């Protein structure tokens, strides 16, 4: 029997251990970030259980409310939002919360206040709930500038100021992908242990991919660079093979595949939605942060996505993100458009 191999297999790197290891690199750290993260992880575990039970527990269905974006709100969205707001406030480490589900930002009451601002979409891709397609939670973390006097400007910062970002995907397995600004790591929930275990250390996105991911139903309204790019994916003129199209329509799942397999995910502007569909603070920024940390790029059609300075908490932006070389191609097409080529 290979005892050494057994010992290795039982030496599990849980997310808690991983974060504490990271924390130990900064002796001045007070452990606040680790505590905040453990509350986010708890929220993810709770939502994972609720998503898995949704069909059985009859949680699926409309809650009869409409959210800020005018979409019908599902019960699971409401539940997930409550879970995360409570988990974040009770951590005692947060100051301002921005949720996709809440019109206004939440300023945490004084007695429970900490130094971090968290922007999040508690259950992204919710139109997929009823058919069992993967959905997820997306989050980004900023540090407040002045914890005695927090203002909305603390969350209206460019994405490059984020300290950390991540998502949790509720799919055939529950996977949490996290970056604290030093690469990207993926953890899978072991349901028997109730622990997230490091399963995807130091994720690097392939430099170029074979997949493009976009809602082609909007093609009629696309601008010229997007239309040209997708045409190139399908009919490459350089002798390379056409790319495959994969579109789930659930951002966490589409981005997760892009991160692991490479390629590009696009939600461009179009004539009907000049700012695209996806929200800057809690969709575009966290996913762009992860892409860059994994060696990829994220571009809005005008600039590096993480340079964008949002003016409103629910602002939207077009986004092209994924493998370095693939995003480079779309950037070249937009640059040519500006030059009038
Ligand atoms: P959903 O509407 O199901 O909540 O921004 C939300 C989002 O899903 C993303 O998760 C997804 O990438 C996108 O919208 C899908 O939009 P389309 O249906 O327009 O393709």
Short mmCIF file of C-alpha atoms and ligand atoms in Angstrom, two decimals:
data_model
loop_
_atom_site.label_atom_id
_atom_site.label_comp_id
_atom_site.label_asym_id
_atom_site.label_seq_id
_atom_site.Cartn_x
_atom_site.Cartn_y
_atom_site.Cartn_z
CA UNK A 1 0.00 0.00 0.00
CA UNK A 2 1.32 3.42 -0.95
CA UNK A 3 1.01 5.25 2.37
CA UNK A 4 2.73 8.35 1.04
CA UNK A 5 0.16 8.71 -1.72
CA UNK A 6 -2.65 8.15 0.80
CA UNK A 7 -1.22 10.78 3.07
CA UNK A 8 -1.17 13.17 0.11
CA UNK A 9 -4.76 12.41 -0.78
CA UNK A 10 -5.91 13.15 2.77
CA UNK A 11 -3.95 16.39 3.00
CA UNK A 12 -6.82 18.47 1.69
CA UNK A 13 -6.39 22.13 0.93
CA UNK A 14 -9.72 23.57 2.04
CA UNK A 15 -10.61 27.11 1.09
CA UNK A 16 -10.28 28.15 4.75
CA UNK A 17 -6.78 26.70 4.95
CA UNK A 18 -5.87 28.31 1.63
CA UNK A 19 -7.04 31.75 2.72
CA UNK A 20 -5.30 31.46 6.11
CA UNK A 21 -2.08 30.46 4.30
CA UNK A 22 -2.41 33.55 2.11
CA UNK A 23 -3.09 35.68 5.18
CA UNK A 24 0.05 34.42 6.91
CA UNK A 25 2.10 36.07 4.13
CA UNK A 26 0.99 39.42 5.56
CA UNK A 27 1.96 39.49 9.26
CA UNK A 28 0.23 42.86 9.70
CA UNK A 29 -3.09 41.35 8.56
CA UNK A 30 -5.83 41.33 11.18
CA UNK A 31 -7.65 38.45 9.54
CA UNK A 32 -10.63 40.61 8.55
CA UNK A 33 -10.49 39.53 4.93
CA UNK A 34 -10.41 35.84 5.89
CA UNK A 35 -13.45 36.35 8.10
CA UNK A 36 -15.31 38.16 5.31
CA UNK A 37 -14.49 35.39 2.87
CA UNK A 38 -15.66 32.69 5.27
CA UNK A 39 -19.05 34.46 5.41
CA UNK A 40 -19.21 34.59 1.60
CA UNK A 41 -18.36 30.88 1.48
CA UNK A 42 -21.15 30.16 3.95
CA UNK A 43 -23.60 32.09 1.74
CA UNK A 44 -22.48 30.04 -1.28
CA UNK A 45 -23.00 26.75 0.59
CA UNK A 46 -26.47 27.84 1.66
CA UNK A 47 -27.49 28.91 -1.85
CA UNK A 48 -26.00 25.71 -3.31
CA UNK A 49 -28.22 23.63 -1.02
CA UNK A 50 -31.26 25.76 -1.87
CA UNK A 51 -30.59 25.47 -5.63
CA UNK A 52 -30.19 21.69 -5.35
CA UNK A 53 -33.45 21.40 -3.42
CA UNK A 54 -35.34 23.93 -5.53
CA UNK A 55 -37.30 21.45 -7.62
CA UNK A 56 -38.25 19.35 -4.62
CA UNK A 57 -39.01 22.15 -2.23
CA UNK A 58 -41.13 23.95 -4.80
CA UNK A 59 -38.99 27.00 -4.36
CA UNK A 60 -39.10 27.52 -8.10
CA UNK A 61 -41.58 30.08 -9.29
CA UNK A 62 -42.23 33.75 -9.25
CA UNK A 63 -42.19 35.62 -6.00
CA UNK A 64 -44.51 38.18 -7.50
CA UNK A 65 -41.99 40.99 -7.33
CA UNK A 66 -40.01 42.82 -9.97
CA UNK A 67 -36.36 43.70 -9.44
CA UNK A 68 -34.50 46.92 -10.27
CA UNK A 69 -33.96 45.90 -13.90
CA UNK A 70 -37.67 45.24 -14.35
CA UNK A 71 -37.17 41.47 -14.53
CA UNK A 72 -39.50 39.05 -12.85
CA UNK A 73 -37.92 37.96 -9.60
CA UNK A 74 -37.82 34.30 -8.69
CA UNK A 75 -38.07 33.00 -5.18
CA UNK A 76 -34.53 31.70 -5.28
CA UNK A 77 -33.25 35.18 -6.18
CA UNK A 78 -35.00 36.66 -3.17
CA UNK A 79 -33.73 33.94 -0.89
CA UNK A 80 -30.16 34.16 -2.16
CA UNK A 81 -30.13 37.92 -1.76
CA UNK A 82 -31.35 37.67 1.84
CA UNK A 83 -28.77 34.99 2.59
CA UNK A 84 -25.86 37.02 1.25
CA UNK A 85 -26.94 40.32 2.79
CA UNK A 86 -27.27 38.65 6.19
CA UNK A 87 -24.00 36.71 5.84
CA UNK A 88 -22.11 39.85 4.82
CA UNK A 89 -23.58 42.13 7.48
CA UNK A 90 -23.09 39.55 10.23
CA UNK A 91 -19.41 39.19 9.29
CA UNK A 92 -18.94 42.60 10.90
CA UNK A 93 -16.40 43.34 8.18
CA UNK A 94 -18.53 45.11 5.57
CA UNK A 95 -19.45 48.70 5.11
CA UNK A 96 -21.35 49.07 1.82
CA UNK A 97 -23.19 46.34 -0.07
CA UNK A 98 -24.41 46.58 -3.65
CA UNK A 99 -26.65 43.75 -4.79
CA UNK A 100 -28.21 43.21 -8.20
CA UNK A 101 -31.50 42.68 -6.42
CA UNK A 102 -31.56 45.92 -4.43
CA UNK A 103 -32.18 49.28 -6.04
CA UNK A 104 -30.14 51.18 -3.46
CA UNK A 105 -26.79 50.34 -1.90
CA UNK A 106 -26.95 49.13 1.70
CA UNK A 107 -24.87 51.09 4.22
CA UNK A 108 -24.19 48.72 7.10
CA UNK A 109 -25.16 50.11 10.51
CA UNK A 110 -22.32 51.51 12.62
CA UNK A 111 -22.13 48.76 15.23
CA UNK A 112 -21.63 46.06 12.53
CA UNK A 113 -19.43 48.06 10.20
CA UNK A 114 -16.06 46.96 8.77
CA UNK A 115 -13.70 48.13 6.04
CA UNK A 116 -14.90 46.19 2.99
CA UNK A 117 -17.44 46.99 0.28
CA UNK A 118 -18.97 44.00 -1.47
CA UNK A 119 -20.71 44.17 -4.85
CA UNK A 120 -22.57 41.01 -5.82
CA UNK A 121 -25.16 39.30 -7.92
CA UNK A 122 -26.58 36.69 -5.53
CA UNK A 123 -28.05 34.48 -8.26
CA UNK A 124 -26.95 35.30 -11.78
CA UNK A 125 -28.54 33.59 -14.77
CA UNK A 126 -31.84 33.22 -12.99
CA UNK A 127 -33.84 32.75 -16.20
CA UNK A 128 -32.18 29.30 -16.24
CA UNK A 129 -33.41 28.17 -12.82
CA UNK A 130 -36.55 26.39 -13.98
CA UNK A 131 -34.68 24.14 -16.43
CA UNK A 132 -31.83 23.14 -14.13
CA UNK A 133 -29.05 24.92 -16.06
CA UNK A 134 -26.00 26.08 -14.06
CA UNK A 135 -26.38 29.42 -12.33
CA UNK A 136 -24.10 31.25 -9.93
CA UNK A 137 -23.20 33.98 -7.48
CA UNK A 138 -20.71 36.66 -8.56
CA UNK A 139 -18.89 38.98 -6.16
CA UNK A 140 -16.24 41.68 -6.02
CA UNK A 141 -14.59 43.23 -2.97
CA UNK A 142 -13.26 46.78 -2.48
CA UNK A 143 -11.70 48.46 0.53
CA UNK A 144 -13.52 51.55 1.79
CA UNK A 145 -11.43 54.73 1.68
CA UNK A 146 -12.60 56.16 5.01
CA UNK A 147 -14.53 53.76 7.24
CA UNK A 148 -15.88 56.63 9.35
CA UNK A 149 -17.46 58.27 6.35
CA UNK A 150 -18.29 55.71 3.63
CA UNK A 151 -19.92 57.11 0.49
CA UNK A 152 -21.21 55.67 -2.76
CA UNK A 153 -17.91 56.70 -4.36
CA UNK A 154 -16.31 53.81 -2.48
CA UNK A 155 -18.12 51.40 -4.79
CA UNK A 156 -18.05 53.60 -7.89
CA UNK A 157 -14.37 52.82 -8.40
CA UNK A 158 -12.70 51.28 -11.44
CA UNK A 159 -12.58 47.50 -11.33
CA UNK A 160 -8.78 47.53 -11.16
CA UNK A 161 -9.16 48.76 -7.57
CA UNK A 162 -10.92 45.56 -6.52
CA UNK A 163 -9.03 43.56 -3.90
CA UNK A 164 -10.66 40.29 -4.78
CA UNK A 165 -13.33 38.82 -7.00
CA UNK A 166 -14.93 35.47 -7.58
CA UNK A 167 -17.95 33.42 -8.45
CA UNK A 168 -19.61 30.27 -7.24
CA UNK A 169 -21.23 28.08 -9.87
CA UNK A 170 -24.14 25.88 -8.88
CA UNK A 171 -23.91 23.18 -11.54
CA UNK A 172 -23.25 19.47 -11.74
CA UNK A 173 -20.78 20.32 -8.99
CA UNK A 174 -20.54 23.44 -6.89
CA UNK A 175 -17.36 25.32 -7.83
CA UNK A 176 -15.99 28.47 -6.27
CA UNK A 177 -13.42 30.40 -8.29
CA UNK A 178 -11.51 33.10 -6.46
CA UNK A 179 -8.78 35.65 -7.04
CA UNK A 180 -7.28 37.84 -4.36
CA UNK A 181 -5.06 39.51 -6.95
CA UNK A 182 -2.41 36.80 -7.07
CA UNK A 183 -3.72 34.40 -9.68
CA UNK A 184 -6.93 32.41 -9.80
CA UNK A 185 -7.82 29.28 -7.85
CA UNK A 186 -10.84 26.99 -8.09
CA UNK A 187 -12.41 25.01 -5.23
CA UNK A 188 -15.04 22.30 -5.50
CA UNK A 189 -17.55 21.65 -2.74
CA UNK A 190 -17.23 18.16 -1.30
CA UNK A 191 -20.83 17.61 -0.16
CA UNK A 192 -19.80 14.86 2.27
CA UNK A 193 -17.41 17.20 4.07
CA UNK A 194 -19.29 20.44 3.46
CA UNK A 195 -15.93 21.96 2.52
CA UNK A 196 -14.63 23.61 -0.62
CA UNK A 197 -11.43 21.77 -1.64
CA UNK A 198 -8.75 23.24 -3.91
CA UNK A 199 -9.24 21.33 -7.17
CA UNK A 200 -8.09 23.88 -9.77
CA UNK A 201 -4.89 25.54 -8.49
CA UNK A 202 -3.47 28.52 -10.37
CA UNK A 203 -5.90 28.56 -13.29
CA UNK A 204 -4.42 29.96 -16.50
CA UNK A 205 -6.65 30.56 -19.50
CA UNK A 206 -5.24 29.19 -22.80
CA UNK A 207 -3.63 32.00 -24.84
CA UNK A 208 -6.00 31.31 -27.72
CA UNK A 209 -9.21 29.31 -27.78
CA UNK A 210 -11.44 27.41 -30.16
CA UNK A 211 -14.79 28.58 -28.82
CA UNK A 212 -16.80 31.79 -29.13
CA UNK A 213 -19.80 32.43 -26.89
CA UNK A 214 -22.46 35.00 -27.73
CA UNK A 215 -26.23 35.34 -28.08
CA UNK A 216 -26.35 35.28 -31.90
CA UNK A 217 -30.07 36.04 -31.81
CA UNK A 218 -29.02 39.67 -31.38
CA UNK A 219 -26.83 39.66 -34.55
CA UNK A 220 -29.24 41.86 -36.53
CA UNK A 221 -28.52 44.75 -34.15
CA UNK A 222 -24.75 44.34 -33.67
CA UNK A 223 -22.21 47.01 -34.55
CA UNK A 224 -19.71 46.38 -37.39
CA UNK A 225 -16.69 45.17 -35.31
CA UNK A 226 -18.78 42.57 -33.45
CA UNK A 227 -20.40 41.37 -36.67
CA UNK A 228 -16.98 41.15 -38.39
CA UNK A 229 -15.47 39.29 -35.44
CA UNK A 230 -18.21 36.64 -35.34
CA UNK A 231 -17.98 36.27 -39.12
CA UNK A 232 -14.22 35.62 -38.72
CA UNK A 233 -14.96 32.98 -36.05
CA UNK A 234 -17.23 31.15 -38.48
CA UNK A 235 -15.41 31.75 -41.77
CA UNK A 236 -11.72 32.30 -40.94
CA UNK A 237 -9.74 33.54 -43.93
CA UNK A 238 -6.30 32.53 -42.59
CA UNK A 239 -6.77 28.82 -43.18
CA UNK A 240 -7.50 28.06 -39.51
CA UNK A 241 -10.52 25.99 -38.44
CA UNK A 242 -13.76 27.76 -37.59
CA UNK A 243 -14.40 28.22 -33.89
CA UNK A 244 -17.19 26.29 -32.14
CA UNK A 245 -20.14 28.19 -30.73
CA UNK A 246 -21.14 27.48 -27.13
CA UNK A 247 -23.70 29.71 -25.41
CA UNK A 248 -25.46 28.69 -22.23
CA UNK A 249 -26.96 32.10 -21.50
CA UNK A 250 -25.85 31.99 -17.88
CA UNK A 251 -22.82 34.23 -17.41
CA UNK A 252 -21.13 32.22 -14.65
CA UNK A 253 -21.33 29.01 -16.67
CA UNK A 254 -20.21 30.63 -19.93
CA UNK A 255 -17.32 32.42 -18.23
CA UNK A 256 -16.30 29.30 -16.28
CA UNK A 257 -16.01 27.31 -19.52
CA UNK A 258 -14.11 30.17 -21.16
CA UNK A 259 -11.66 30.32 -18.24
CA UNK A 260 -10.97 26.57 -18.34
CA UNK A 261 -11.09 25.85 -22.09
CA UNK A 262 -10.17 29.24 -23.54
CA UNK A 263 -11.95 31.26 -26.21
CA UNK A 264 -14.04 34.37 -25.95
CA UNK A 265 -17.31 35.40 -24.28
CA UNK A 266 -19.07 38.41 -25.74
CA UNK A 267 -22.04 40.45 -24.62
CA UNK A 268 -21.69 43.36 -27.03
CA UNK A 269 -23.59 46.59 -27.42
CA UNK A 270 -26.33 46.54 -30.00
CA UNK A 271 -28.79 49.01 -31.48
CA UNK A 272 -31.43 48.10 -28.91
CA UNK A 273 -29.03 48.07 -25.93
CA UNK A 274 -26.20 50.54 -26.61
CA UNK A 275 -24.60 49.66 -23.26
CA UNK A 276 -25.03 45.92 -23.64
CA UNK A 277 -26.85 43.94 -20.96
CA UNK A 278 -24.37 42.98 -18.28
CA UNK A 279 -23.90 45.06 -15.15
CA UNK A 280 -20.53 46.69 -14.56
CA UNK A 281 -20.13 46.36 -10.81
CA UNK A 282 -21.16 42.80 -10.15
CA UNK A 283 -20.86 41.05 -13.53
CA UNK A 284 -18.33 42.81 -15.79
CA UNK A 285 -15.76 43.82 -13.15
CA UNK A 286 -15.44 40.56 -11.18
CA UNK A 287 -15.28 38.44 -14.34
CA UNK A 288 -12.78 40.85 -15.96
CA UNK A 289 -10.64 40.76 -12.80
CA UNK A 290 -10.58 36.94 -12.89
CA UNK A 291 -9.80 36.86 -16.64
CA UNK A 292 -6.83 39.20 -16.27
CA UNK A 293 -5.57 37.31 -13.24
CA UNK A 294 -5.73 34.10 -15.31
CA UNK A 295 -3.70 35.68 -18.15
CA UNK A 296 -6.61 36.70 -20.38
CA UNK A 297 -8.08 40.09 -21.23
CA UNK A 298 -11.36 41.96 -20.86
CA UNK A 299 -12.37 44.81 -23.19
CA UNK A 300 -15.51 46.95 -23.43
CA UNK A 301 -15.22 47.88 -27.10
CA UNK A 302 -13.57 51.14 -26.07
CA UNK A 303 -11.15 50.39 -23.25
CA UNK A 304 -9.75 47.83 -20.81
CA UNK A 305 -12.84 46.85 -18.82
CA UNK A 306 -11.16 47.26 -15.43
CA UNK A 307 -10.33 50.93 -16.24
CA UNK A 308 -13.99 51.86 -16.57
CA UNK A 309 -15.26 54.25 -13.88
CA UNK A 310 -18.92 53.52 -13.17
CA UNK A 311 -21.24 56.43 -12.45
CA UNK A 312 -24.21 54.43 -11.21
CA UNK A 313 -24.31 51.24 -9.19
CA UNK A 314 -26.47 49.33 -11.71
CA UNK A 315 -24.67 50.63 -14.81
CA UNK A 316 -24.22 48.29 -17.79
CA UNK A 317 -21.37 47.84 -20.25
CA UNK A 318 -20.61 45.81 -23.35
CA UNK A 319 -17.96 43.17 -22.62
CA UNK A 320 -15.57 40.93 -24.56
CA UNK A 321 -13.51 38.69 -22.33
CA UNK A 322 -11.41 35.57 -22.59
CA UNK A 323 -8.16 34.30 -24.10
CA UNK A 324 -5.49 36.96 -24.66
CA UNK A 325 -5.15 36.47 -28.43
CA UNK A 326 -8.89 36.24 -29.06
CA UNK A 327 -9.60 39.52 -27.24
CA UNK A 328 -6.65 41.07 -29.08
CA UNK A 329 -8.49 40.36 -32.36
CA UNK A 330 -11.67 42.13 -31.35
CA UNK A 331 -9.60 45.06 -30.02
CA UNK A 332 -7.95 45.34 -33.46
CA UNK A 333 -11.36 45.43 -35.17
CA UNK A 334 -12.58 48.25 -32.91
CA UNK A 335 -9.30 50.14 -33.44
CA UNK A 336 -9.72 49.81 -37.23
CA UNK A 337 -13.31 51.09 -36.96
CA UNK A 338 -12.10 54.20 -35.09
CA UNK A 339 -9.51 54.84 -37.84
CA UNK A 340 -12.30 54.43 -40.41
CA UNK A 341 -10.71 51.40 -42.10
P1 LIG B 1 -30.28 36.13 -16.79
O1 LIG B 1 -30.93 37.15 -17.67
O2 LIG B 1 -30.81 34.75 -16.93
O3 LIG B 1 -30.21 36.56 -15.33
O4 LIG B 1 -27.33 39.25 -16.68
C1 LIG B 1 -28.04 38.14 -16.50
C2 LIG B 1 -27.87 37.05 -17.53
O5 LIG B 1 -28.74 36.01 -17.28
C3 LIG B 1 -26.43 36.47 -17.59
O6 LIG B 1 -26.19 35.52 -16.62
C4 LIG B 1 -26.36 35.90 -18.98
O7 LIG B 1 -25.05 35.81 -19.47
C5 LIG B 1 -27.20 36.88 -19.78
O8 LIG B 1 -28.09 37.51 -18.86
C6 LIG B 1 -27.99 36.19 -20.86
O9 LIG B 1 -28.62 37.15 -21.64
P2 LIG B 1 -29.43 36.78 -22.99
O10 LIG B 1 -30.59 35.95 -22.55
O11 LIG B 1 -29.81 38.09 -23.55
O12 LIG B 1 -28.50 36.01 -23.88
#
